[in-house]
Short mmCIF file of C-alpha atoms in Angstrom, two decimals:
data_model
loop_
_atom_site.label_atom_id
_atom_site.label_comp_id
_atom_site.label_asym_id
_atom_site.label_seq_id
_atom_site.Cartn_x
_atom_site.Cartn_y
_atom_site.Cartn_z
CA MET A 228 94.90 98.06 132.67
CA SER A 229 91.80 100.17 133.48
CA LYS A 230 93.84 103.35 133.11
CA HIS A 231 94.63 102.19 129.52
CA ILE A 232 91.04 101.57 128.80
CA GLU A 233 90.04 105.01 130.11
CA LYS A 234 92.72 106.66 128.11
CA LEU A 235 91.60 104.68 125.00
CA LYS A 236 87.99 105.66 125.48
CA LYS A 237 88.99 109.34 125.67
CA GLN A 238 91.08 108.98 122.61
CA LEU A 239 88.18 107.25 120.58
CA THR A 240 85.70 109.92 121.64
CA GLU A 241 88.13 112.61 120.45
CA ILE A 242 88.72 110.88 117.05
CA SER A 243 85.05 109.81 116.47
CA GLU A 244 84.15 113.17 115.21
CA VAL A 245 86.96 113.15 112.76
CA VAL A 246 86.20 109.65 111.54
CA ASN A 247 82.47 110.49 111.20
CA SER A 248 83.23 113.78 109.30
CA PHE A 249 84.14 111.62 106.28
CA LYS A 250 81.01 110.75 104.20
CA SER A 251 82.68 107.79 102.50
CA GLU A 252 82.10 104.65 104.58
CA ALA A 253 85.22 103.13 102.80
CA VAL A 254 87.37 105.94 104.13
CA GLN A 255 85.93 105.48 107.51
CA LEU A 256 86.78 101.86 107.44
CA LYS A 257 90.27 102.56 106.33
CA ILE A 258 90.80 104.96 109.27
CA ILE A 259 89.35 102.46 111.69
CA ASP A 260 91.45 99.59 110.33
CA ARG A 261 94.56 101.66 110.61
CA LEU A 262 93.59 102.66 114.16
CA LEU A 263 93.01 98.97 115.06
CA ASP A 264 96.39 98.13 113.63
CA VAL A 265 97.88 100.72 116.00
CA LEU A 266 96.01 99.22 118.92
CA VAL A 267 97.40 95.86 118.11
CA GLU A 268 100.89 97.30 117.99
CA PHE A 269 100.10 99.08 121.27
CA ASP A 270 99.24 95.74 122.84
CA LYS A 271 102.46 94.19 121.71
CA THR A 272 104.78 96.90 122.82
CA ASP A 273 102.69 98.23 125.78
CA ALA A 274 104.17 101.71 125.02
CA GLU A 275 102.61 105.11 125.34
CA GLY A 276 99.56 105.35 122.91
CA THR A 277 100.34 108.72 121.50
CA GLU A 278 103.80 107.75 120.44
CA LEU A 279 102.41 104.83 118.31
CA PHE A 280 100.25 107.09 116.19
CA ASN A 281 103.58 108.64 114.88
CA LYS A 282 105.05 105.22 114.05
CA LYS A 283 104.35 103.43 110.89
CA VAL A 284 101.79 100.64 111.16
CA HIS A 285 103.04 97.12 110.83
CA LYS A 286 102.40 95.45 107.59
CA ARG A 287 100.07 92.41 107.73
CA ASP A 288 101.45 89.08 107.20
CA GLU A 289 99.97 85.67 106.88
CA ASN A 290 99.96 85.27 110.71
CA ASP A 291 97.16 87.87 110.77
CA TYR A 292 94.90 85.63 108.77
CA PRO A 293 94.76 82.23 110.30
CA PHE A 294 92.63 80.84 107.43
CA ALA A 295 95.59 81.46 105.09
CA GLN A 296 98.10 79.61 107.05
CA GLY A 297 99.41 76.28 105.74
CA ARG A 298 98.87 77.33 101.97
CA LYS A 299 102.56 77.22 101.14
CA LYS A 300 101.83 75.04 98.00
CA PRO A 301 102.58 76.49 94.58
CA GLY A 302 99.59 77.54 92.58
CA ALA A 303 98.14 76.04 89.41
CA THR A 304 100.04 78.51 87.08
CA LYS A 305 103.29 77.65 88.63
CA ILE A 306 102.71 73.89 88.60
CA LEU A 307 101.63 73.96 84.92
CA ASN A 308 104.60 75.91 83.88
CA GLN A 309 106.78 73.49 85.66
CA LEU A 310 105.11 70.56 83.75
CA LEU A 311 105.70 72.46 80.52
CA SER A 312 109.44 72.13 81.12
CA THR A 313 109.23 68.36 81.63
CA ASP A 314 108.02 65.78 79.08
CA PHE A 315 104.58 65.51 80.88
CA PHE A 316 102.74 67.11 77.82
CA SER A 317 104.51 64.87 75.29
CA THR A 318 101.35 62.74 75.31
CA PRO A 319 97.85 64.43 75.08
CA ARG A 320 96.36 65.05 78.62
CA SER A 321 92.76 65.88 79.51
CA ILE A 322 92.03 68.54 82.18
CA SER A 323 90.94 65.80 84.69
CA SER A 324 94.07 63.78 84.15
CA ILE A 325 96.22 66.95 84.82
CA ALA A 326 94.22 67.66 87.93
CA THR A 327 94.75 64.12 89.13
CA TYR A 328 98.46 64.27 88.40
CA CYS A 329 98.69 67.53 90.33
CA LYS A 330 96.96 65.91 93.25
CA ASP A 331 99.06 62.79 93.30
CA ASN A 332 102.46 64.46 92.61
CA PHE A 333 102.25 67.93 93.89
CA ASP A 334 99.69 67.46 96.79
CA SER A 335 97.72 70.23 95.28
CA GLU A 336 94.15 69.66 94.56
CA PHE A 337 92.78 71.81 91.79
CA LYS A 338 89.28 71.86 90.33
CA THR A 339 89.26 71.44 86.56
CA SER A 340 87.71 74.86 86.24
CA GLU A 341 90.86 76.31 87.90
CA LEU A 342 93.09 74.65 85.30
CA SER A 343 91.06 75.25 82.17
CA GLY A 344 91.61 79.02 82.00
CA ILE A 345 95.42 78.63 82.44
CA LEU A 346 95.66 75.78 79.96
CA LEU A 347 93.70 77.91 77.46
CA LYS A 348 96.17 80.77 78.01
CA LEU A 349 99.05 78.48 77.33
CA ALA A 350 97.53 77.21 74.20
CA ASN A 351 96.88 80.75 73.06
CA GLU A 352 100.54 81.64 73.81
CA ASN A 353 101.47 78.54 71.59
CA LYS A 354 103.14 76.73 74.54
CA LEU A 355 100.51 74.01 74.26
CA LYS A 356 98.39 72.48 71.57
CA ARG A 357 94.72 72.19 72.36
CA GLU A 358 92.85 69.49 70.41
CA ARG A 359 89.63 67.60 70.76
CA SER A 360 89.80 63.95 71.74
CA ASN A 361 88.19 61.41 69.32
CA ASP A 362 87.12 59.34 72.22
CA ASN A 363 85.09 61.71 74.38
CA ASN A 364 84.96 64.96 72.34
CA ARG A 365 86.76 66.81 75.20
CA PHE A 366 89.89 69.01 74.92
CA GLU A 367 93.31 67.52 75.47
CA TYR A 368 96.56 69.35 75.73
CA VAL A 369 99.80 68.34 74.26
CA ALA A 370 103.30 70.09 73.86
CA LEU A 371 104.07 71.65 70.54
#
């Protein structure tokens, strides 16, 4: 293992001049990011380091980002479009009632601010009608 580390140190020293020659920090970060991807691939295959620089770097997937795991639920746009194809909007619905329905039936908790823009877009596309409620002066959405 120490032989690999020494070889890696030598390689990093050699490429540091090249990386530092770029004035753009963004470019430097992209180069370093690519190198780190190669190092991860190197650890996985335990192959010779110089051969890996010629290979394509693996594309990232959701396993590289543990905070993104478990988010297999559909987004707000997809759920609202599904609701459009049902009779859900046959009665006027407030944003909060839509959010509650999504939480109860789709196990997707959306803030009303997440839904409001999508609902406005659907109203502008004439897929929904947006009207003020007489009870509380808030918008309600109903199918056309």
